[in-house]
Coordinates of C-alpha atoms (C1' of nucleotides) and ligand atoms in Angstrom, one line a residue:
Chain A
M1 CA -50.6 -17.7 65.9
P2 CA -46.9 -17.9 65.1
D3 CA -45.0 -15.5 62.9
T4 CA -46.4 -16.0 59.4
S5 CA -44.1 -14.5 56.9
I6 CA -40.6 -13.4 56.2
P7 CA -40.0 -9.8 55.1
T8 CA -40.2 -9.4 51.4
A9 CA -36.9 -9.7 49.6
I10 CA -34.9 -10.3 52.7
A11 CA -33.0 -12.9 50.7
G12 CA -31.0 -10.3 48.8
T13 CA -29.8 -8.5 52.0
R14 CA -27.7 -9.0 55.1
H15 CA -29.9 -10.5 57.7
D16 CA -30.1 -13.0 60.6
H17 CA -30.9 -16.0 58.6
S18 CA -31.5 -18.2 61.7
R19 CA -34.7 -16.2 62.1
C20 CA -35.8 -17.1 58.6
I21 CA -35.3 -20.7 59.3
S22 CA -37.2 -20.7 62.6
T23 CA -40.0 -18.7 61.2
A24 CA -40.3 -20.9 58.2
M25 CA -40.3 -24.1 60.3
T26 CA -42.8 -22.8 62.8
T27 CA -45.1 -21.5 60.1
A28 CA -44.9 -24.8 58.3
R29 CA -45.8 -26.8 61.4
S30 CA -48.8 -24.6 62.2
L31 CA -50.0 -24.5 58.6
C32 CA -49.9 -28.3 58.2
A33 CA -51.7 -28.7 61.5
Q34 CA -54.3 -26.3 60.4
K35 CA -54.8 -28.1 57.1
G36 CA -54.8 -31.5 58.7
V37 CA -51.8 -32.8 56.8
R38 CA -48.8 -34.5 58.3
L39 CA -45.5 -32.7 58.4
T40 CA -43.6 -35.9 59.1
E41 CA -40.0 -36.0 60.3
L42 CA -38.7 -36.6 56.8
R43 CA -40.7 -33.8 55.3
E44 CA -39.6 -31.5 58.1
Q45 CA -35.9 -32.4 57.6
V46 CA -36.2 -31.7 53.9
L47 CA -37.8 -28.4 54.4
N48 CA -35.2 -27.5 57.0
L49 CA -32.4 -28.4 54.6
I50 CA -33.9 -26.3 51.9
W51 CA -34.2 -23.4 54.3
Q52 CA -30.5 -23.5 55.1
S53 CA -30.1 -20.7 52.6
H54 CA -32.0 -18.6 50.1
K55 CA -30.2 -20.4 47.2
P56 CA -32.4 -22.9 45.4
L57 CA -31.2 -26.5 46.1
G58 CA -31.3 -29.3 43.6
A59 CA -33.0 -32.6 44.5
Y60 CA -29.8 -34.5 44.3
E61 CA -27.8 -32.1 46.5
L62 CA -30.7 -32.3 48.9
M63 CA -30.5 -36.1 48.7
E64 CA -26.8 -36.1 49.6
Q65 CA -27.3 -33.7 52.5
L66 CA -30.1 -35.8 53.8
A67 CA -28.0 -38.9 53.5
R68 CA -25.2 -37.2 55.4
E69 CA -27.6 -36.0 58.1
T70 CA -29.4 -39.4 58.6
T71 CA -26.2 -41.4 58.0
R72 CA -28.1 -43.9 55.8
R73 CA -28.6 -44.2 52.1
V74 CA -31.4 -42.0 50.7
A75 CA -32.9 -42.8 47.3
P76 CA -34.4 -40.3 44.8
P77 CA -38.0 -41.1 45.4
T78 CA -37.6 -40.3 49.1
V79 CA -36.7 -36.7 48.4
Y80 CA -39.0 -36.3 45.4
R81 CA -42.0 -37.4 47.5
A82 CA -41.1 -35.0 50.2
L83 CA -40.7 -32.2 47.7
E84 CA -44.0 -33.1 46.1
F85 CA -45.7 -32.7 49.5
L86 CA -44.0 -29.4 50.2
L87 CA -44.9 -28.1 46.8
E88 CA -48.5 -29.1 47.2
Q89 CA -48.7 -27.3 50.6
G90 CA -47.1 -24.2 49.1
L91 CA -44.1 -24.5 51.4
V92 CA -41.5 -24.5 48.7
H93 CA -41.3 -23.4 45.1
R94 CA -39.6 -25.1 42.2
I95 CA -37.3 -22.9 40.1
N96 CA -37.8 -24.3 36.6
S97 CA -34.8 -22.7 35.0
L98 CA -32.5 -24.2 37.7
N99 CA -34.2 -27.5 38.4
A100 CA -34.0 -26.5 42.0
Y101 CA -36.2 -25.9 45.0
V102 CA -36.4 -23.0 47.5
G103 CA -38.4 -22.2 50.5
C104 CA -41.5 -20.0 50.2
T105 CA -41.4 -16.8 52.2
H106 CA -45.2 -16.4 52.6
P107 CA -46.8 -19.8 52.4
R108 CA -50.1 -18.6 54.0
Q109 CA -51.1 -16.6 50.9
E110 CA -52.1 -18.2 47.6
H111 CA -49.7 -16.7 45.1
A112 CA -47.7 -17.3 42.0
T113 CA -44.1 -18.1 41.7
N114 CA -42.1 -14.8 41.0
F115 CA -38.4 -14.8 41.5
L116 CA -35.4 -12.6 41.0
I117 CA -32.4 -14.9 40.7
C118 CA -28.9 -13.6 41.1
R119 CA -26.5 -15.1 38.6
H120 CA -23.5 -14.3 40.9
C121 CA -24.5 -15.4 44.4
G122 CA -27.3 -17.7 43.4
V123 CA -29.9 -16.2 45.7
A124 CA -33.5 -16.4 44.7
I125 CA -35.6 -13.5 45.8
E126 CA -39.3 -14.0 45.9
F127 CA -41.4 -11.0 45.1
A128 CA -45.0 -10.0 44.4
S129 CA -46.4 -7.0 42.5
V130 CA -50.0 -6.1 42.0
P131 CA -49.4 -4.1 38.8
L132 CA -47.4 -7.0 37.5
E133 CA -50.2 -9.4 38.1
S134 CA -52.8 -7.1 36.5
S135 CA -50.8 -6.4 33.4
L136 CA -50.3 -10.2 33.0
Q137 CA -54.0 -10.7 33.5
A138 CA -54.7 -7.9 30.9
S139 CA -52.5 -9.7 28.4
A140 CA -54.2 -12.9 28.9
D141 CA -57.7 -11.3 28.8
E142 CA -56.9 -9.7 25.5
L143 CA -56.2 -13.2 24.0
G144 CA -59.1 -14.9 25.8
F145 CA -56.6 -17.0 27.7
V146 CA -57.7 -18.2 31.2
I147 CA -54.8 -18.2 33.6
E148 CA -54.4 -21.1 36.0
A149 CA -50.9 -20.5 37.3
H150 CA -47.8 -18.7 36.3
S151 CA -44.1 -18.5 37.0
I152 CA -41.8 -15.6 36.5
E153 CA -38.1 -16.1 36.7
V154 CA -35.9 -13.1 36.3
V155 CA -32.1 -13.5 36.0
G156 CA -29.7 -10.8 36.8
S157 CA -27.6 -9.3 39.6
C158 CA -28.8 -8.7 43.1
K159 CA -28.1 -5.4 44.9
R160 CA -25.4 -6.9 47.1
C161 CA -23.5 -8.4 44.2
T162 CA -23.9 -5.3 42.1
D163 CA -22.6 -3.1 44.9
Q164 CA -19.6 -5.4 45.5
G165 CA -18.7 -5.2 41.9
V166 CA -19.0 -8.9 41.4
A167 CA -20.7 -8.3 38.1
S168 CA -17.7 -6.5 36.7
H169 CA -15.2 -9.3 37.5
E170 CA -16.5 -11.5 34.8
H171 CA -14.6 -13.5 32.2
Chain B
M1 CA -36.5 -7.7 3.0
P2 CA -38.7 -10.7 3.6
D3 CA -41.6 -10.9 6.0
T4 CA -40.2 -10.4 9.4
S5 CA -42.7 -11.5 11.9
I6 CA -45.8 -13.6 12.6
P7 CA -48.9 -11.9 13.9
T8 CA -49.1 -11.8 17.6
A9 CA -50.8 -14.7 19.3
I10 CA -51.7 -16.4 16.0
A11 CA -50.7 -19.6 17.8
G12 CA -54.0 -19.8 19.7
T13 CA -56.2 -19.3 16.7
R14 CA -57.2 -21.0 13.4
H15 CA -54.8 -20.0 10.8
D16 CA -52.9 -21.1 7.7
H17 CA -49.9 -22.6 9.5
S18 CA -47.9 -23.2 6.3
R19 CA -47.5 -19.4 6.2
C20 CA -46.1 -19.4 9.7
I21 CA -43.5 -22.0 8.6
S22 CA -42.5 -20.3 5.4
T23 CA -42.3 -16.9 7.1
A24 CA -40.2 -18.3 9.9
M25 CA -37.8 -20.1 7.6
T26 CA -37.4 -17.1 5.3
T27 CA -36.8 -14.8 8.2
A28 CA -34.3 -17.2 9.8
R29 CA -32.3 -17.4 6.6
S30 CA -32.2 -13.7 6.1
L31 CA -31.4 -13.0 9.7
C32 CA -28.5 -15.4 9.7
A33 CA -27.1 -14.0 6.5
Q34 CA -27.3 -10.5 8.0
K35 CA -25.5 -11.6 11.2
G36 CA -22.9 -13.6 9.2
V37 CA -23.7 -16.8 10.9
R38 CA -24.3 -20.1 9.2
L39 CA -27.8 -21.6 9.1
T40 CA -26.5 -25.0 8.0
E41 CA -28.8 -27.7 6.6
L42 CA -29.0 -29.5 9.9
R43 CA -29.9 -26.3 11.8
E44 CA -32.5 -25.4 9.2
Q45 CA -33.9 -28.9 9.4
V46 CA -34.2 -28.6 13.2
L47 CA -35.8 -25.2 13.0
N48 CA -38.3 -26.5 10.4
L49 CA -39.2 -29.5 12.6
I50 CA -39.8 -27.2 15.5
W51 CA -42.0 -25.0 13.4
Q52 CA -44.3 -27.8 12.3
S53 CA -46.6 -26.7 15.1
H54 CA -46.9 -24.1 17.9
K55 CA -46.5 -26.8 20.5
P56 CA -43.1 -26.9 22.2
L57 CA -41.1 -29.9 21.1
G58 CA -38.8 -31.9 23.4
A59 CA -35.2 -32.5 22.3
Y60 CA -35.7 -36.2 22.2
E61 CA -38.9 -36.1 20.1
L62 CA -37.0 -33.7 17.8
M63 CA -34.2 -36.2 17.7
E64 CA -36.5 -39.0 16.6
Q65 CA -38.2 -37.0 14.0
L66 CA -34.8 -35.9 12.7
A67 CA -33.6 -39.5 12.5
R68 CA -36.8 -40.5 10.6
E69 CA -36.3 -37.6 8.2
T70 CA -32.7 -38.2 7.5
T71 CA -32.9 -42.0 7.8
R72 CA -29.8 -42.3 9.8
R73 CA -29.1 -42.4 13.5
V74 CA -29.0 -39.0 15.3
A75 CA -27.4 -38.6 18.7
P76 CA -28.3 -36.1 21.4
P77 CA -25.4 -33.7 20.9
T78 CA -26.5 -33.2 17.3
V79 CA -29.8 -31.8 18.2
Y80 CA -28.6 -30.0 21.3
R81 CA -26.0 -28.2 19.3
A82 CA -28.5 -27.1 16.8
L83 CA -30.8 -26.0 19.5
E84 CA -28.0 -24.1 21.2
F85 CA -27.3 -22.2 17.9
L86 CA -31.0 -21.4 17.3
L87 CA -31.4 -20.2 20.9
E88 CA -28.3 -18.0 20.6
Q89 CA -29.7 -16.5 17.4
G90 CA -33.1 -15.9 19.1
L91 CA -34.8 -18.2 16.6
V92 CA -36.3 -20.5 19.2
H93 CA -37.2 -20.3 22.8
R94 CA -36.9 -22.9 25.5
I95 CA -39.9 -23.5 27.7
N96 CA -38.4 -24.3 31.0
S97 CA -41.5 -25.7 32.6
L98 CA -41.8 -28.2 29.7
N99 CA -38.1 -28.9 28.8
A100 CA -39.2 -28.1 25.3
Y101 CA -38.4 -25.8 22.4
V102 CA -40.7 -23.6 20.3
G103 CA -40.1 -21.3 17.4
C104 CA -39.9 -17.5 18.1
T105 CA -42.5 -15.5 16.3
H106 CA -40.5 -12.2 16.1
P107 CA -36.9 -13.1 16.1
R108 CA -35.8 -9.7 14.8
Q109 CA -36.5 -7.9 18.0
E110 CA -34.6 -8.3 21.2
H111 CA -37.1 -9.6 23.7
A112 CA -37.8 -11.7 26.7
T113 CA -39.5 -15.1 26.8
N114 CA -43.2 -14.6 27.6
F115 CA -45.6 -17.5 26.9
L116 CA -49.1 -18.5 27.5
I117 CA -49.2 -22.3 27.5
C118 CA -52.4 -24.2 27.1
R119 CA -52.7 -27.2 29.3
H120 CA -55.2 -28.8 26.9
C121 CA -53.9 -28.4 23.4
G122 CA -50.3 -27.8 24.3
V123 CA -49.9 -24.6 22.3
A124 CA -47.5 -22.0 23.4
I125 CA -48.5 -18.4 22.6
E126 CA -45.7 -15.9 22.7
F127 CA -46.8 -12.4 23.8
A128 CA -45.3 -9.1 24.7
S129 CA -46.6 -6.3 26.9
V130 CA -45.1 -3.0 27.7
P131 CA -46.9 -2.5 31.0
L132 CA -45.8 -6.0 32.0
E133 CA -42.2 -5.2 31.3
S134 CA -42.4 -1.9 33.1
S135 CA -44.0 -3.3 36.2
L136 CA -41.4 -6.0 36.3
Q137 CA -38.7 -3.4 35.9
A138 CA -40.3 -1.4 38.7
S139 CA -40.2 -4.4 41.0
A140 CA -36.6 -5.0 40.3
D141 CA -35.7 -1.4 40.7
E142 CA -37.3 -1.3 44.1
L143 CA -34.9 -4.1 45.2
G144 CA -31.9 -2.8 43.4
F145 CA -31.9 -5.8 41.2
V146 CA -30.4 -5.5 37.7
I147 CA -32.3 -7.5 35.2
E148 CA -30.4 -9.4 32.5
A149 CA -33.1 -11.7 31.2
H150 CA -36.4 -13.1 32.2
S151 CA -39.0 -15.7 31.3
I152 CA -42.7 -15.7 32.1
E153 CA -44.6 -19.0 31.7
V154 CA -48.3 -18.8 32.2
V155 CA -50.3 -22.0 32.2
G156 CA -54.0 -22.2 31.6
S157 CA -56.6 -22.7 28.9
C158 CA -56.4 -21.0 25.5
K159 CA -59.5 -19.4 23.9
R160 CA -60.1 -22.2 21.5
C161 CA -60.0 -24.9 24.2
T162 CA -62.1 -22.8 26.6
D163 CA -64.7 -22.2 23.8
Q164 CA -64.8 -25.9 22.9
G165 CA -65.4 -26.7 26.6
V166 CA -62.3 -28.9 26.7
A167 CA -61.6 -27.5 30.1
S168 CA -64.8 -28.8 31.6
H169 CA -64.3 -32.4 30.5
E170 CA -61.7 -33.0 33.0
H171 CA -61.3 -35.9 35.4
Chain C
dT1 C1' -4.0 -25.3 -2.3
dT2 C1' -4.0 -25.6 2.3
dG3 C1' -4.3 -25.0 7.2
dG4 C1' -7.1 -23.6 10.9
dA5 C1' -11.8 -22.7 12.5
dA6 C1' -16.3 -24.3 12.7
dA7 C1' -19.6 -27.9 12.3
dT8 C1' -20.8 -32.6 12.9
dG9 C1' -20.3 -37.5 14.3
dT10 C1' -19.6 -40.8 18.0
dT11 C1' -19.2 -42.8 22.5
dA12 C1' -19.7 -42.4 27.1
dT13 C1' -21.6 -40.2 31.0
dA14 C1' -23.9 -36.9 34.0
dT15 C1' -28.1 -35.1 35.9
dA16 C1' -33.0 -35.0 37.0
dA17 C1' -37.3 -37.5 37.7
dT18 C1' -40.6 -41.4 37.9
dA19 C1' -42.5 -46.4 37.9
dA20 C1' -43.5 -50.3 40.4
dC21 C1' -43.8 -52.9 44.2
dA22 C1' -42.7 -54.1 49.1
dC23 C1' -42.9 -52.8 53.8
dG24 C1' -44.1 -50.2 57.8
dT25 C1' -47.0 -46.7 60.5
dT26 C1' -51.0 -44.4 61.8
dC27 C1' -55.5 -43.9 63.1
dA28 C1' -60.5 -44.4 62.8
dC29 C1' -63.6 -47.8 63.9
dC30 C1' -65.0 -52.0 66.0
Chain D
dG1 C1' -56.8 -53.6 72.7
dG2 C1' -57.4 -55.6 67.8
dT3 C1' -57.9 -54.6 62.8
dG4 C1' -57.6 -53.0 58.3
dA5 C1' -57.5 -49.3 55.0
dA6 C1' -55.0 -45.2 53.9
dC7 C1' -50.9 -43.1 54.1
dG8 C1' -46.0 -42.8 54.3
dT9 C1' -41.4 -44.7 53.4
dG10 C1' -37.9 -48.1 51.5
dT11 C1' -35.9 -50.3 47.5
dT12 C1' -34.8 -51.4 42.8
dA13 C1' -35.0 -50.4 38.3
dT14 C1' -35.8 -47.4 34.6
dT15 C1' -36.9 -43.2 32.0
dA16 C1' -36.0 -38.5 30.5
dT17 C1' -33.0 -34.7 29.7
dA18 C1' -28.5 -32.8 28.9
dT19 C1' -23.3 -32.6 28.5
dA20 C1' -18.2 -34.1 28.2
dA21 C1' -14.6 -35.5 25.5
dC22 C1' -12.5 -36.6 21.5
dA23 C1' -12.6 -38.0 16.3
dT24 C1' -13.8 -36.7 11.7
dT25 C1' -15.5 -33.8 8.2
dT26 C1' -16.6 -29.4 6.0
dC27 C1' -15.9 -24.8 5.0
dC28 C1' -13.6 -20.7 3.9
dA29 C1' -10.1 -17.2 3.9
dA30 C1' -5.4 -16.4 2.9
Ligands
ZN201 ZN1 -32.8 -15.7 55.4
ZN202 ZN1 -26.2 -11.9 44.3
ZN203 ZN1 -48.9 -21.2 12.8
ZN204 ZN1 -55.4 -24.7 23.8

DNA sequence: TTGGAAATGTTATATAATAACACGTTCACC
DNA sequence: GGTGAACGTGTTATTATATAACATTTCCAA
């Protein structure tokens, strides 16, 4: 079995991103094969474009890049359908506060959408936390609410940007 | 000083909603006076419309209702500017996953945006939890991330809908 | 009073997402 | 190898959400 996940929170650090890309693509292919769903060329192209960085990418930016890459016109439904597929398979997440999409770093596990998003460099860092999930569950239990899904989007400054003092150069 | 908050999680329960509305409006007026900002007629109208229920209201629905109420045409910037003001003052929250706006139940306190959202009846229940905030902070600390704001949107079934078996009648 | 800031009105446009239908590809089954 | 149903993609049009830019009005402090 191929590599199956990308180290937690690598997004916020210096790292060899080409490894992120290849790991993500390999995992995606194997995961789709396993589930018996088709990772078509288009879907793979879209996933690959999304994985070019850890910054969430808007559907229309994606569309432009896809058009450039394929040298033909690409209409919105094309990318939205690919995104829909990738979301269903858990290969990408949607960042609601940004209307943008980012690759999932551990698509094999069922999990919620928890992100730290840097206001300065734009990076979205996926994270998980057992205590966080339990206290969320406790809050819901208290009110008799049955959780089906959740998304946490934290905005702030990542370590790199804070260390570089980017946060202090603000207008 | 007038009543300052609405009981936690009242949204998901049977209650006298007219009290929610009057409390919210009174608190808003007093809060704006205190801060030296103007709760104009338009802004108050918008806030009042949003408070007609605990279901987040879209900007365009709001626009229509406002147009009906004032019997004149209302353009998008009108409502968006009012919403911007209300968001700044902490009187309403935006639910990113729904592109919709809902009244804040405790506008006097600084706080994040945490909601339980019922898929069946549409109600958004604002909640707070100290353990939740601390575990979130712990996750961020671990990665050197400085939190500026966050939003948690939980989707599921509220107690009322679960009790009424709405959740089981699904297609 | 009066002049500048704040609020609102108005028109146009940007940005994000989906509907509806046509066309092509794949693959199990014959 | 043919065939058709399911799935995937192309294409056009439209809907939904939000903002830009500038004109006009209202408010309030000096
Ligand atoms: Zn990387
Ligand atoms: Zn950063
Ligand atoms: Zn109420
Ligand atoms: Zn409900």
